[in-house]
C-alpha cells in the first residue's frame, strides 16, 4: 500500500513539474504579448548595478571581505 501511495505521489509530482516545463518552453498562447523586454526603472537598475559590482569585487578580491569579516568577528566576540 505504501509503495502505491509513493507511485501516485510521483505521478502527480511529475505531472505538475512537466506542466511547468511545457508552459515555459512549449510555447502556447500567452496572456500578454512578449517582446522580450522587461521595463525596469532607474532605481532598480542602480541597485542591480551596485549588487553586481559588489559580487564581482568579492569574486576578484575575496581577501578584503574575509579580513573584514574576521576583524568584525573578533570585535564582536571580544577576543584580543
mmCIF file with all atom_site columns, N, CA and C in Angstrom:
data_model
loop_
_atom_site.group_PDB
_atom_site.id
_atom_site.type_symbol
_atom_site.label_atom_id
_atom_site.label_alt_id
_atom_site.label_comp_id
_atom_site.label_asym_id
_atom_site.label_entity_id
_atom_site.label_seq_id
_atom_site.pdbx_PDB_ins_code
_atom_site.Cartn_x
_atom_site.Cartn_y
_atom_site.Cartn_z
_atom_site.occupancy
_atom_site.B_iso_or_equiv
_atom_site.pdbx_formal_charge
_atom_site.auth_seq_id
_atom_site.auth_comp_id
_atom_site.auth_asym_id
_atom_site.auth_atom_id
_atom_site.pdbx_PDB_model_num
ATOM 1   N N  . UNK A 1 1  ? 0.809  -1.208 0.000   1.00 0.00 ? 1  UNK A N  1
ATOM 2   C CA . UNK A 1 1  ? 0.000  0.000  0.000   1.00 0.00 ? 1  UNK A CA 1
ATOM 3   C C  . UNK A 1 1  ? 0.852  1.273  0.000   1.00 0.00 ? 1  UNK A C  1
ATOM 4   N N  . UNK A 1 2  ? 1.955  1.267  0.764   1.00 0.00 ? 2  UNK A N  1
ATOM 5   C CA . UNK A 1 2  ? 2.792  2.463  0.837   1.00 0.00 ? 2  UNK A CA 1
ATOM 6   C C  . UNK A 1 2  ? 3.489  2.725  -0.499  1.00 0.00 ? 2  UNK A C  1
ATOM 7   N N  . UNK A 1 3  ? 3.887  1.662  -1.175  1.00 0.00 ? 3  UNK A N  1
ATOM 8   C CA . UNK A 1 3  ? 4.522  1.815  -2.488  1.00 0.00 ? 3  UNK A CA 1
ATOM 9   C C  . UNK A 1 3  ? 3.532  2.410  -3.489  1.00 0.00 ? 3  UNK A C  1
ATOM 10  N N  . UNK A 1 4  ? 2.270  2.018  -3.381  1.00 0.00 ? 4  UNK A N  1
ATOM 11  C CA . UNK A 1 4  ? 1.252  2.566  -4.279  1.00 0.00 ? 4  UNK A CA 1
ATOM 12  C C  . UNK A 1 4  ? 1.061  4.066  -4.042  1.00 0.00 ? 4  UNK A C  1
ATOM 13  N N  . UNK A 1 5  ? 1.065  4.486  -2.798  1.00 0.00 ? 5  UNK A N  1
ATOM 14  C CA . UNK A 1 5  ? 0.950  5.909  -2.466  1.00 0.00 ? 5  UNK A CA 1
ATOM 15  C C  . UNK A 1 5  ? 2.162  6.675  -2.997  1.00 0.00 ? 5  UNK A C  1
ATOM 16  N N  . UNK A 1 6  ? 3.349  6.085  -2.850  1.00 0.00 ? 6  UNK A N  1
ATOM 17  C CA . UNK A 1 6  ? 4.559  6.737  -3.355  1.00 0.00 ? 6  UNK A CA 1
ATOM 18  C C  . UNK A 1 6  ? 4.521  6.866  -4.870  1.00 0.00 ? 6  UNK A C  1
ATOM 19  N N  . UNK A 1 7  ? 4.050  5.830  -5.554  1.00 0.00 ? 7  UNK A N  1
ATOM 20  C CA . UNK A 1 7  ? 3.957  5.899  -7.015  1.00 0.00 ? 7  UNK A CA 1
ATOM 21  C C  . UNK A 1 7  ? 2.938  6.950  -7.447  1.00 0.00 ? 7  UNK A C  1
ATOM 22  N N  . UNK A 1 8  ? 1.828  7.026  -6.770  1.00 0.00 ? 8  UNK A N  1
ATOM 23  C CA . UNK A 1 8  ? 0.815  8.025  -7.092  1.00 0.00 ? 8  UNK A CA 1
ATOM 24  C C  . UNK A 1 8  ? 1.346  9.442  -6.860  1.00 0.00 ? 8  UNK A C  1
ATOM 25  N N  . UNK A 1 9  ? 2.072  9.633  -5.758  1.00 0.00 ? 9  UNK A N  1
ATOM 26  C CA . UNK A 1 9  ? 2.669  10.945 -5.477  1.00 0.00 ? 9  UNK A CA 1
ATOM 27  C C  . UNK A 1 9  ? 3.701  11.311 -6.540  1.00 0.00 ? 9  UNK A C  1
ATOM 28  N N  . UNK A 1 10 ? 4.460  10.323 -7.018  1.00 0.00 ? 10 UNK A N  1
ATOM 29  C CA . UNK A 1 10 ? 5.446  10.585 -8.071  1.00 0.00 ? 10 UNK A CA 1
ATOM 30  C C  . UNK A 1 10 ? 4.775  10.992 -9.373  1.00 0.00 ? 10 UNK A C  1
ATOM 31  N N  . UNK A 1 11 ? 3.693  10.342 -9.709  1.00 0.00 ? 11 UNK A N  1
ATOM 32  C CA . UNK A 1 11 ? 2.975  10.679 -10.934 1.00 0.00 ? 11 UNK A CA 1
ATOM 33  C C  . UNK A 1 11 ? 2.397  12.085 -10.842 1.00 0.00 ? 11 UNK A C  1
ATOM 34  N N  . UNK A 1 12 ? 1.808  12.419 -9.706  1.00 0.00 ? 12 UNK A N  1
ATOM 35  C CA . UNK A 1 12 ? 1.246  13.760 -9.530  1.00 0.00 ? 12 UNK A CA 1
ATOM 36  C C  . UNK A 1 12 ? 2.358  14.808 -9.590  1.00 0.00 ? 12 UNK A C  1
ATOM 37  N N  . UNK A 1 13 ? 3.476  14.544 -8.924  1.00 0.00 ? 13 UNK A N  1
ATOM 38  C CA . UNK A 1 13 ? 4.602  15.482 -8.953  1.00 0.00 ? 13 UNK A CA 1
ATOM 39  C C  . UNK A 1 13 ? 5.159  15.659 -10.350 1.00 0.00 ? 13 UNK A C  1
ATOM 40  N N  . UNK A 1 14 ? 5.316  14.563 -11.078 1.00 0.00 ? 14 UNK A N  1
ATOM 41  C CA . UNK A 1 14 ? 5.820  14.650 -12.453 1.00 0.00 ? 14 UNK A CA 1
ATOM 42  C C  . UNK A 1 14 ? 4.862  15.454 -13.323 1.00 0.00 ? 14 UNK A C  1
ATOM 43  N N  . UNK A 1 15 ? 3.561  15.235 -13.152 1.00 0.00 ? 15 UNK A N  1
ATOM 44  C CA . UNK A 1 15 ? 2.582  15.983 -13.931 1.00 0.00 ? 15 UNK A CA 1
ATOM 45  C C  . UNK A 1 15 ? 2.696  17.476 -13.664 1.00 0.00 ? 15 UNK A C  1
ATOM 46  N N  . UNK A 1 16 ? 2.828  17.845 -12.407 1.00 0.00 ? 16 UNK A N  1
ATOM 47  C CA . UNK A 1 16 ? 2.910  19.266 -12.056 1.00 0.00 ? 16 UNK A CA 1
ATOM 48  C C  . UNK A 1 16 ? 4.164  19.894 -12.651 1.00 0.00 ? 16 UNK A C  1
ATOM 49  N N  . UNK A 1 17 ? 5.316  19.247 -12.465 1.00 0.00 ? 17 UNK A N  1
ATOM 50  C CA . UNK A 1 17 ? 6.558  19.837 -12.947 1.00 0.00 ? 17 UNK A CA 1
ATOM 51  C C  . UNK A 1 17 ? 6.656  19.816 -14.462 1.00 0.00 ? 17 UNK A C  1
ATOM 52  N N  . UNK A 1 18 ? 6.180  18.772 -15.085 1.00 0.00 ? 18 UNK A N  1
ATOM 53  C CA . UNK A 1 18 ? 6.205  18.744 -16.542 1.00 0.00 ? 18 UNK A CA 1
ATOM 54  C C  . UNK A 1 18 ? 5.264  19.780 -17.137 1.00 0.00 ? 18 UNK A C  1
ATOM 55  N N  . UNK A 1 19 ? 4.164  20.049 -16.466 1.00 0.00 ? 19 UNK A N  1
ATOM 56  C CA . UNK A 1 19 ? 3.260  21.098 -16.944 1.00 0.00 ? 19 UNK A CA 1
ATOM 57  C C  . UNK A 1 19 ? 3.957  22.456 -16.904 1.00 0.00 ? 19 UNK A C  1
ATOM 58  N N  . UNK A 1 20 ? 4.760  22.691 -15.875 1.00 0.00 ? 20 UNK A N  1
ATOM 59  C CA . UNK A 1 20 ? 5.519  23.945 -15.786 1.00 0.00 ? 20 UNK A CA 1
ATOM 60  C C  . UNK A 1 20 ? 6.521  24.036 -16.929 1.00 0.00 ? 20 UNK A C  1
ATOM 61  N N  . UNK A 1 21 ? 7.237  22.948 -17.190 1.00 0.00 ? 21 UNK A N  1
ATOM 62  C CA . UNK A 1 21 ? 8.235  22.939 -18.262 1.00 0.00 ? 21 UNK A CA 1
ATOM 63  C C  . UNK A 1 21 ? 7.569  23.148 -19.619 1.00 0.00 ? 21 UNK A C  1
ATOM 64  N N  . UNK A 1 22 ? 6.449  22.494 -19.840 1.00 0.00 ? 22 UNK A N  1
ATOM 65  C CA . UNK A 1 22 ? 5.740  22.668 -21.113 1.00 0.00 ? 22 UNK A CA 1
ATOM 66  C C  . UNK A 1 22 ? 5.268  24.104 -21.254 1.00 0.00 ? 22 UNK A C  1
ATOM 67  N N  . UNK A 1 23 ? 4.799  24.704 -20.175 1.00 0.00 ? 23 UNK A N  1
ATOM 68  C CA . UNK A 1 23 ? 4.361  26.091 -20.228 1.00 0.00 ? 23 UNK A CA 1
ATOM 69  C C  . UNK A 1 23 ? 5.535  27.023 -20.533 1.00 0.00 ? 23 UNK A C  1
ATOM 70  N N  . UNK A 1 24 ? 6.690  26.723 -19.958 1.00 0.00 ? 24 UNK A N  1
ATOM 71  C CA . UNK A 1 24 ? 7.861  27.584 -20.177 1.00 0.00 ? 24 UNK A CA 1
ATOM 72  C C  . UNK A 1 24 ? 8.390  27.468 -21.605 1.00 0.00 ? 24 UNK A C  1
ATOM 73  N N  . UNK A 1 25 ? 8.547  26.248 -22.098 1.00 0.00 ? 25 UNK A N  1
ATOM 74  C CA . UNK A 1 25 ? 9.233  26.042 -23.366 1.00 0.00 ? 25 UNK A CA 1
ATOM 75  C C  . UNK A 1 25 ? 8.314  25.625 -24.508 1.00 0.00 ? 25 UNK A C  1
ATOM 76  N N  . UNK A 1 26 ? 7.128  25.204 -24.196 1.00 0.00 ? 26 UNK A N  1
ATOM 77  C CA . UNK A 1 26 ? 6.254  24.667 -25.228 1.00 0.00 ? 26 UNK A CA 1
ATOM 78  C C  . UNK A 1 26 ? 5.536  25.706 -26.046 1.00 0.00 ? 26 UNK A C  1
ATOM 79  N N  . UNK A 1 27 ? 5.699  26.943 -25.701 1.00 0.00 ? 27 UNK A N  1
ATOM 80  C CA . UNK A 1 27 ? 5.003  27.976 -26.451 1.00 0.00 ? 27 UNK A CA 1
ATOM 81  C C  . UNK A 1 27 ? 3.585  28.116 -25.961 1.00 0.00 ? 27 UNK A C  1
ATOM 82  N N  . UNK A 1 28 ? 2.668  27.891 -26.828 1.00 0.00 ? 28 UNK A N  1
ATOM 83  C CA . UNK A 1 28 ? 1.272  28.042 -26.445 1.00 0.00 ? 28 UNK A CA 1
ATOM 84  C C  . UNK A 1 28 ? 0.878  29.507 -26.487 1.00 0.00 ? 28 UNK A C  1
ATOM 85  N N  . UNK A 1 29 ? -0.336 29.752 -26.071 1.00 0.00 ? 29 UNK A N  1
ATOM 86  C CA . UNK A 1 29 ? -0.818 31.123 -26.085 1.00 0.00 ? 29 UNK A CA 1
ATOM 87  C C  . UNK A 1 29 ? -0.434 31.823 -24.794 1.00 0.00 ? 29 UNK A C  1
ATOM 88  N N  . UNK A 1 30 ? -0.026 33.055 -24.928 1.00 0.00 ? 30 UNK A N  1
ATOM 89  C CA . UNK A 1 30 ? 0.380  33.843 -23.785 1.00 0.00 ? 30 UNK A CA 1
ATOM 90  C C  . UNK A 1 30 ? -0.702 34.863 -23.461 1.00 0.00 ? 30 UNK A C  1
ATOM 91  N N  . UNK A 1 31 ? -0.859 35.153 -22.187 1.00 0.00 ? 31 UNK A N  1
ATOM 92  C CA . UNK A 1 31 ? -1.868 36.130 -21.778 1.00 0.00 ? 31 UNK A CA 1
ATOM 93  C C  . UNK A 1 31 ? -1.468 37.535 -22.209 1.00 0.00 ? 31 UNK A C  1
ATOM 94  N N  . UNK A 1 32 ? -0.177 37.803 -22.233 1.00 0.00 ? 32 UNK A N  1
ATOM 95  C CA . UNK A 1 32 ? 0.307  39.120 -22.649 1.00 0.00 ? 32 UNK A CA 1
ATOM 96  C C  . UNK A 1 32 ? 1.331  38.936 -23.757 1.00 0.00 ? 32 UNK A C  1
ATOM 97  N N  . UNK A 1 33 ? 1.390  39.853 -24.685 1.00 0.00 ? 33 UNK A N  1
ATOM 98  C CA . UNK A 1 33 ? 2.409  39.742 -25.736 1.00 0.00 ? 33 UNK A CA 1
ATOM 99  C C  . UNK A 1 33 ? 3.796  39.922 -25.127 1.00 0.00 ? 33 UNK A C  1
ATOM 100 N N  . UNK A 1 34 ? 4.731  39.094 -25.576 1.00 0.00 ? 34 UNK A N  1
ATOM 101 C CA . UNK A 1 34 ? 6.068  39.122 -25.005 1.00 0.00 ? 34 UNK A CA 1
ATOM 102 C C  . UNK A 1 34 ? 7.064  39.516 -26.083 1.00 0.00 ? 34 UNK A C  1
ATOM 103 N N  . UNK A 1 35 ? 7.625  40.719 -25.927 1.00 0.00 ? 35 UNK A N  1
ATOM 104 C CA . UNK A 1 35 ? 8.641  41.155 -26.880 1.00 0.00 ? 35 UNK A CA 1
ATOM 105 C C  . UNK A 1 35 ? 10.044 40.945 -26.328 1.00 0.00 ? 35 UNK A C  1
ATOM 106 N N  . UNK A 1 36 ? 10.164 40.365 -25.141 1.00 0.00 ? 36 UNK A N  1
ATOM 107 C CA . UNK A 1 36 ? 11.466 40.072 -24.561 1.00 0.00 ? 36 UNK A CA 1
ATOM 108 C C  . UNK A 1 36 ? 11.979 41.160 -23.645 1.00 0.00 ? 36 UNK A C  1
ATOM 109 N N  . UNK A 1 37 ? 11.454 42.357 -23.730 1.00 0.00 ? 37 UNK A N  1
ATOM 110 C CA . UNK A 1 37 ? 11.935 43.455 -22.912 1.00 0.00 ? 37 UNK A CA 1
ATOM 111 C C  . UNK A 1 37 ? 11.110 43.573 -21.637 1.00 0.00 ? 37 UNK A C  1
ATOM 112 N N  . UNK A 1 38 ? 11.806 43.751 -20.527 1.00 0.00 ? 38 UNK A N  1
ATOM 113 C CA . UNK A 1 38 ? 11.143 43.947 -19.243 1.00 0.00 ? 38 UNK A CA 1
ATOM 114 C C  . UNK A 1 38 ? 11.441 45.373 -18.793 1.00 0.00 ? 38 UNK A C  1
ATOM 115 N N  . UNK A 1 39 ? 10.422 46.187 -18.588 1.00 0.00 ? 39 UNK A N  1
ATOM 116 C CA . UNK A 1 39 ? 10.680 47.558 -18.167 1.00 0.00 ? 39 UNK A CA 1
ATOM 117 C C  . UNK A 1 39 ? 11.233 47.599 -16.741 1.00 0.00 ? 39 UNK A C  1
ATOM 118 N N  . UNK A 1 40 ? 12.346 48.315 -16.562 1.00 0.00 ? 40 UNK A N  1
ATOM 119 C CA . UNK A 1 40 ? 12.990 48.430 -15.260 1.00 0.00 ? 40 UNK A CA 1
ATOM 120 C C  . UNK A 1 40 ? 13.268 49.908 -15.015 1.00 0.00 ? 40 UNK A C  1
ATOM 121 N N  . UNK A 1 41 ? 12.862 50.405 -13.849 1.00 0.00 ? 41 UNK A N  1
ATOM 122 C CA . UNK A 1 41 ? 13.068 51.824 -13.572 1.00 0.00 ? 41 UNK A CA 1
ATOM 123 C C  . UNK A 1 41 ? 14.519 52.088 -13.148 1.00 0.00 ? 41 UNK A C  1
ATOM 124 N N  . UNK A 1 42 ? 14.854 53.360 -13.023 1.00 0.00 ? 42 UNK A N  1
ATOM 125 C CA . UNK A 1 42 ? 16.235 53.768 -12.762 1.00 0.00 ? 42 UNK A CA 1
ATOM 126 C C  . UNK A 1 42 ? 16.729 53.288 -11.402 1.00 0.00 ? 42 UNK A C  1
ATOM 127 N N  . UNK A 1 43 ? 15.901 53.331 -10.378 1.00 0.00 ? 43 UNK A N  1
ATOM 128 C CA . UNK A 1 43 ? 16.328 52.895 -9.047  1.00 0.00 ? 43 UNK A CA 1
ATOM 129 C C  . UNK A 1 43 ? 16.668 51.411 -9.042  1.00 0.00 ? 43 UNK A C  1
ATOM 130 N N  . UNK A 1 44 ? 15.879 50.607 -9.717  1.00 0.00 ? 44 UNK A N  1
ATOM 131 C CA . UNK A 1 44 ? 16.150 49.175 -9.791  1.00 0.00 ? 44 UNK A CA 1
ATOM 132 C C  . UNK A 1 44 ? 17.436 48.911 -10.550 1.00 0.00 ? 44 UNK A C  1
ATOM 133 N N  . UNK A 1 45 ? 17.664 49.650 -11.623 1.00 0.00 ? 45 UNK A N  1
ATOM 134 C CA . UNK A 1 45 ? 18.917 49.494 -12.374 1.00 0.00 ? 45 UNK A CA 1
ATOM 135 C C  . UNK A 1 45 ? 20.119 49.862 -11.511 1.00 0.00 ? 45 UNK A C  1
ATOM 136 N N  . UNK A 1 46 ? 19.983 50.913 -10.719 1.00 0.00 ? 46 UNK A N  1
ATOM 137 C CA . UNK A 1 46 ? 21.087 51.336 -9.860  1.00 0.00 ? 46 UNK A CA 1
ATOM 138 C C  . UNK A 1 46 ? 21.389 50.280 -8.808  1.00 0.00 ? 46 UNK A C  1
ATOM 139 N N  . UNK A 1 47 ? 20.355 49.723 -8.186  1.00 0.00 ? 47 UNK A N  1
ATOM 140 C CA . UNK A 1 47 ? 20.562 48.683 -7.182  1.00 0.00 ? 47 UNK A CA 1
ATOM 141 C C  . UNK A 1 47 ? 21.178 47.443 -7.816  1.00 0.00 ? 47 UNK A C  1
ATOM 142 N N  . UNK A 1 48 ? 20.691 47.042 -8.987  1.00 0.00 ? 48 UNK A N  1
ATOM 143 C CA . UNK A 1 48 ? 21.262 45.893 -9.671  1.00 0.00 ? 48 UNK A CA 1
ATOM 144 C C  . UNK A 1 48 ? 22.732 46.114 -10.017 1.00 0.00 ? 48 UNK A C  1
ATOM 145 N N  . UNK A 1 49 ? 23.063 47.312 -10.490 1.00 0.00 ? 49 UNK A N  1
ATOM 146 C CA . UNK A 1 49 ? 24.457 47.619 -10.811 1.00 0.00 ? 49 UNK A CA 1
ATOM 147 C C  . UNK A 1 49 ? 25.329 47.562 -9.568  1.00 0.00 ? 49 UNK A C  1
ATOM 148 N N  . UNK A 1 50 ? 24.822 48.080 -8.445  1.00 0.00 ? 50 UNK A N  1
ATOM 149 C CA . UNK A 1 50 ? 25.573 48.045 -7.196  1.00 0.00 ? 50 UNK A CA 1
ATOM 150 C C  . UNK A 1 50 ? 25.808 46.612 -6.726  1.00 0.00 ? 50 UNK A C  1
ATOM 151 N N  . UNK A 1 51 ? 24.775 45.790 -6.782  1.00 0.00 ? 51 UNK A N  1
ATOM 152 C CA . UNK A 1 51 ? 24.893 44.407 -6.322  1.00 0.00 ? 51 UNK A CA 1
ATOM 153 C C  . UNK A 1 51 ? 25.823 43.612 -7.228  1.00 0.00 ? 51 UNK A C  1
ATOM 154 N N  . UNK A 1 52 ? 25.688 43.776 -8.529  1.00 0.00 ? 52 UNK A N  1
ATOM 155 C CA . UNK A 1 52 ? 26.571 43.061 -9.461  1.00 0.00 ? 52 UNK A CA 1
ATOM 156 C C  . UNK A 1 52 ? 28.018 43.502 -9.259  1.00 0.00 ? 52 UNK A C  1
ATOM 157 N N  . UNK A 1 53 ? 28.234 44.799 -9.053  1.00 0.00 ? 53 UNK A N  1
ATOM 158 C CA . UNK A 1 53 ? 29.592 45.286 -8.805  1.00 0.00 ? 53 UNK A CA 1
ATOM 159 C C  . UNK A 1 53 ? 30.167 44.695 -7.526  1.00 0.00 ? 53 UNK A C  1
ATOM 160 N N  . UNK A 1 54 ? 29.363 44.611 -6.481  1.00 0.00 ? 54 UNK A N  1
ATOM 161 C CA . UNK A 1 54 ? 29.828 44.026 -5.220  1.00 0.00 ? 54 UNK A CA 1
ATOM 162 C C  . UNK A 1 54 ? 30.162 42.556 -5.391  1.00 0.00 ? 54 UNK A C  1
ATOM 163 N N  . UNK A 1 55 ? 29.348 41.828 -6.124  1.00 0.00 ? 55 UNK A N  1
ATOM 164 C CA . UNK A 1 55 ? 29.608 40.402 -6.341  1.00 0.00 ? 55 UNK A CA 1
ATOM 165 C C  . UNK A 1 55 ? 30.891 40.202 -7.135  1.00 0.00 ? 55 UNK A C  1
ATOM 166 N N  . UNK A 1 56 ? 31.096 41.006 -8.171  1.00 0.00 ? 56 UNK A N  1
ATOM 167 C CA . UNK A 1 56 ? 32.317 40.897 -8.968  1.00 0.00 ? 56 UNK A CA 1
ATOM 168 C C  . UNK A 1 56 ? 33.526 41.266 -8.117  1.00 0.00 ? 56 UNK A C  1
ATOM 169 N N  . UNK A 1 57 ? 33.417 42.315 -7.310  1.00 0.00 ? 57 UNK A N  1
ATOM 170 C CA . UNK A 1 57 ? 34.525 42.726 -6.450  1.00 0.00 ? 57 UNK A CA 1
ATOM 171 C C  . UNK A 1 57 ? 34.870 41.638 -5.431  1.00 0.00 ? 57 UNK A C  1
ATOM 172 N N  . UNK A 1 58 ? 33.854 41.035 -4.838  1.00 0.00 ? 58 UNK A N  1
ATOM 173 C CA . UNK A 1 58 ? 34.098 39.951 -3.885  1.00 0.00 ? 58 UNK A CA 1
ATOM 174 C C  . UNK A 1 58 ? 34.740 38.769 -4.592  1.00 0.00 ? 58 UNK A C  1
ATOM 175 N N  . UNK A 1 59 ? 34.351 38.515 -5.827  1.00 0.00 ? 59 UNK A N  1
ATOM 176 C CA . UNK A 1 59 ? 34.954 37.416 -6.580  1.00 0.00 ? 59 UNK A CA 1
ATOM 177 C C  . UNK A 1 59 ? 36.398 37.678 -6.939  1.00 0.00 ? 59 UNK A C  1
ATOM 178 N N  . UNK A 1 60 ? 36.738 38.947 -7.202  1.00 0.00 ? 60 UNK A N  1
ATOM 179 C CA . UNK A 1 60 ? 38.113 39.282 -7.587  1.00 0.00 ? 60 UNK A CA 1
ATOM 180 C C  . UNK A 1 60 ? 39.005 39.453 -6.370  1.00 0.00 ? 60 UNK A C  1
ATOM 181 N N  . UNK A 1 61 ? 38.497 40.102 -5.319  1.00 0.00 ? 61 UNK A N  1
ATOM 182 C CA . UNK A 1 61 ? 39.277 40.370 -4.114  1.00 0.00 ? 61 UNK A CA 1
ATOM 183 C C  . UNK A 1 61 ? 38.596 39.782 -2.878  1.00 0.00 ? 61 UNK A C  1
ATOM 184 N N  . UNK A 1 62 ? 38.567 38.471 -2.741  1.00 0.00 ? 62 UNK A N  1
ATOM 185 C CA . UNK A 1 62 ? 37.877 37.900 -1.588  1.00 0.00 ? 62 UNK A CA 1
ATOM 186 C C  . UNK A 1 62 ? 38.608 38.151 -0.272  1.00 0.00 ? 62 UNK A C  1
ATOM 187 N N  . UNK A 1 63 ? 39.903 38.401 -0.323  1.00 0.00 ? 63 UNK A N  1
ATOM 188 C CA . UNK A 1 63 ? 40.681 38.626 0.895   1.00 0.00 ? 63 UNK A CA 1
ATOM 189 C C  . UNK A 1 63 ? 40.215 39.841 1.677   1.00 0.00 ? 63 UNK A C  1
ATOM 190 N N  . UNK A 1 64 ? 39.811 40.887 0.968   1.00 0.00 ? 64 UNK A N  1
ATOM 191 C CA . UNK A 1 64 ? 39.347 42.101 1.631   1.00 0.00 ? 64 UNK A CA 1
ATOM 192 C C  . UNK A 1 64 ? 38.091 41.798 2.456   1.00 0.00 ? 64 UNK A C  1
ATOM 193 N N  . UNK A 1 65 ? 37.173 41.070 1.867   1.00 0.00 ? 65 UNK A N  1
ATOM 194 C CA . UNK A 1 65 ? 35.927 40.736 2.561   1.00 0.00 ? 65 UNK A CA 1
ATOM 195 C C  . UNK A 1 65 ? 36.210 39.785 3.714   1.00 0.00 ? 65 UNK A C  1
ATOM 196 N N  . UNK A 1 66 ? 37.077 38.807 3.508   1.00 0.00 ? 66 UNK A N  1
ATOM 197 C CA . UNK A 1 66 ? 37.399 37.853 4.568   1.00 0.00 ? 66 UNK A CA 1
ATOM 198 C C  . UNK A 1 66 ? 38.112 38.533 5.735   1.00 0.00 ? 66 UNK A C  1
ATOM 199 N N  . UNK A 1 67 ? 39.017 39.461 5.432   1.00 0.00 ? 67 UNK A N  1
ATOM 200 C CA . UNK A 1 67 ? 39.688 40.206 6.506   1.00 0.00 ? 67 UNK A CA 1
ATOM 201 C C  . UNK A 1 67 ? 38.682 41.048 7.293   1.00 0.00 ? 67 UNK A C  1
ATOM 202 N N  . UNK A 1 68 ? 37.775 41.692 6.586   1.00 0.00 ? 68 UNK A N  1
ATOM 203 C CA . UNK A 1 68 ? 36.741 42.479 7.256   1.00 0.00 ? 68 UNK A CA 1
ATOM 204 C C  . UNK A 1 68 ? 35.872 41.603 8.142   1.00 0.00 ? 68 UNK A C  1
ATOM 205 N N  . UNK A 1 69 ? 35.483 40.437 7.641   1.00 0.00 ? 69 UNK A N  1
ATOM 206 C CA . UNK A 1 69 ? 34.648 39.526 8.417   1.00 0.00 ? 69 UNK A CA 1
ATOM 207 C C  . UNK A 1 69 ? 35.398 39.019 9.651   1.00 0.00 ? 69 UNK A C  1
ATOM 208 N N  . UNK A 1 70 ? 36.686 38.712 9.491   1.00 0.00 ? 70 UNK A N  1
ATOM 209 C CA . UNK A 1 70 ? 37.480 38.246 10.626  1.00 0.00 ? 70 UNK A CA 1
ATOM 210 C C  . UNK A 1 70 ? 37.609 39.337 11.686  1.00 0.00 ? 70 UNK A C  1
ATOM 211 N N  . UNK A 1 71 ? 37.904 40.550 11.255  1.00 0.00 ? 71 UNK A N  1
ATOM 212 C CA . UNK A 1 71 ? 38.041 41.657 12.200  1.00 0.00 ? 71 UNK A CA 1
ATOM 213 C C  . UNK A 1 71 ? 36.716 41.956 12.901  1.00 0.00 ? 71 UNK A C  1
ATOM 214 N N  . UNK A 1 72 ? 35.622 41.894 12.171  1.00 0.00 ? 72 UNK A N  1
ATOM 215 C CA . UNK A 1 72 ? 34.318 42.148 12.768  1.00 0.00 ? 72 UNK A CA 1
ATOM 216 C C  . UNK A 1 72 ? 33.964 41.063 13.781  1.00 0.00 ? 72 UNK A C  1
ATOM 217 N N  . UNK A 1 73 ? 34.322 39.825 13.464  1.00 0.00 ? 73 UNK A N  1
ATOM 218 C CA . UNK A 1 73 ? 34.050 38.725 14.392  1.00 0.00 ? 73 UNK A CA 1
ATOM 219 C C  . UNK A 1 73 ? 34.854 38.895 15.669  1.00 0.00 ? 73 UNK A C  1
ATOM 220 N N  . UNK A 1 74 ? 36.120 39.240 15.524  1.00 0.00 ? 74 UNK A N  1
ATOM 221 C CA . UNK A 1 74 ? 36.961 39.451 16.700  1.00 0.00 ? 74 UNK A CA 1
ATOM 222 C C  . UNK A 1 74 ? 36.429 40.607 17.547  1.00 0.00 ? 74 UNK A C  1
ATOM 223 N N  . UNK A 1 75 ? 35.936 41.637 16.881  1.00 0.00 ? 75 UNK A N  1
ATOM 224 C CA . UNK A 1 75 ? 35.397 42.778 17.603  1.00 0.00 ? 75 UNK A CA 1
ATOM 225 C C  . UNK A 1 75 ? 34.117 42.408 18.347  1.00 0.00 ? 75 UNK A C  1
ATOM 226 N N  . UNK A 1 76 ? 33.259 41.649 17.705  1.00 0.00 ? 76 UNK A N  1
ATOM 227 C CA . UNK A 1 76 ? 32.003 41.268 18.327  1.00 0.00 ? 76 UNK A CA 1
ATOM 228 C C  . UNK A 1 76 ? 32.188 40.260 19.463  1.00 0.00 ? 76 UNK A C  1
ATOM 229 N N  . UNK A 1 77 ? 33.104 39.324 19.268  1.00 0.00 ? 77 UNK A N  1
ATOM 230 C CA . UNK A 1 77 ? 33.343 38.298 20.284  1.00 0.00 ? 77 UNK A CA 1
ATOM 231 C C  . UNK A 1 77 ? 34.131 38.875 21.445  1.00 0.00 ? 77 UNK A C  1
ATOM 232 N N  . UNK A 1 78 ? 34.956 39.840 21.161  1.00 0.00 ? 78 UNK A N  1
ATOM 233 C CA . UNK A 1 78 ? 35.743 40.476 22.218  1.00 0.00 ? 78 UNK A CA 1
ATOM 234 C C  . UNK A 1 78 ? 37.114 39.853 22.410  1.00 0.00 ? 78 UNK A C  1
ATOM 235 N N  . UNK A 1 79 ? 37.558 39.079 21.449  1.00 0.00 ? 79 UNK A N  1
ATOM 236 C CA . UNK A 1 79 ? 38.878 38.461 21.552  1.00 0.00 ? 79 UNK A CA 1
ATOM 237 C C  . UNK A 1 79 ? 39.945 39.548 21.338  1.00 0.00 ? 79 UNK A C  1
ATOM 238 N N  . UNK A 1 80 ? 41.047 39.368 22.038  1.00 0.00 ? 80 UNK A N  1
ATOM 239 C CA . UNK A 1 80 ? 42.105 40.378 21.912  1.00 0.00 ? 80 UNK A CA 1
ATOM 240 C C  . UNK A 1 80 ? 43.318 39.813 21.248  1.00 0.00 ? 80 UNK A C  1
#
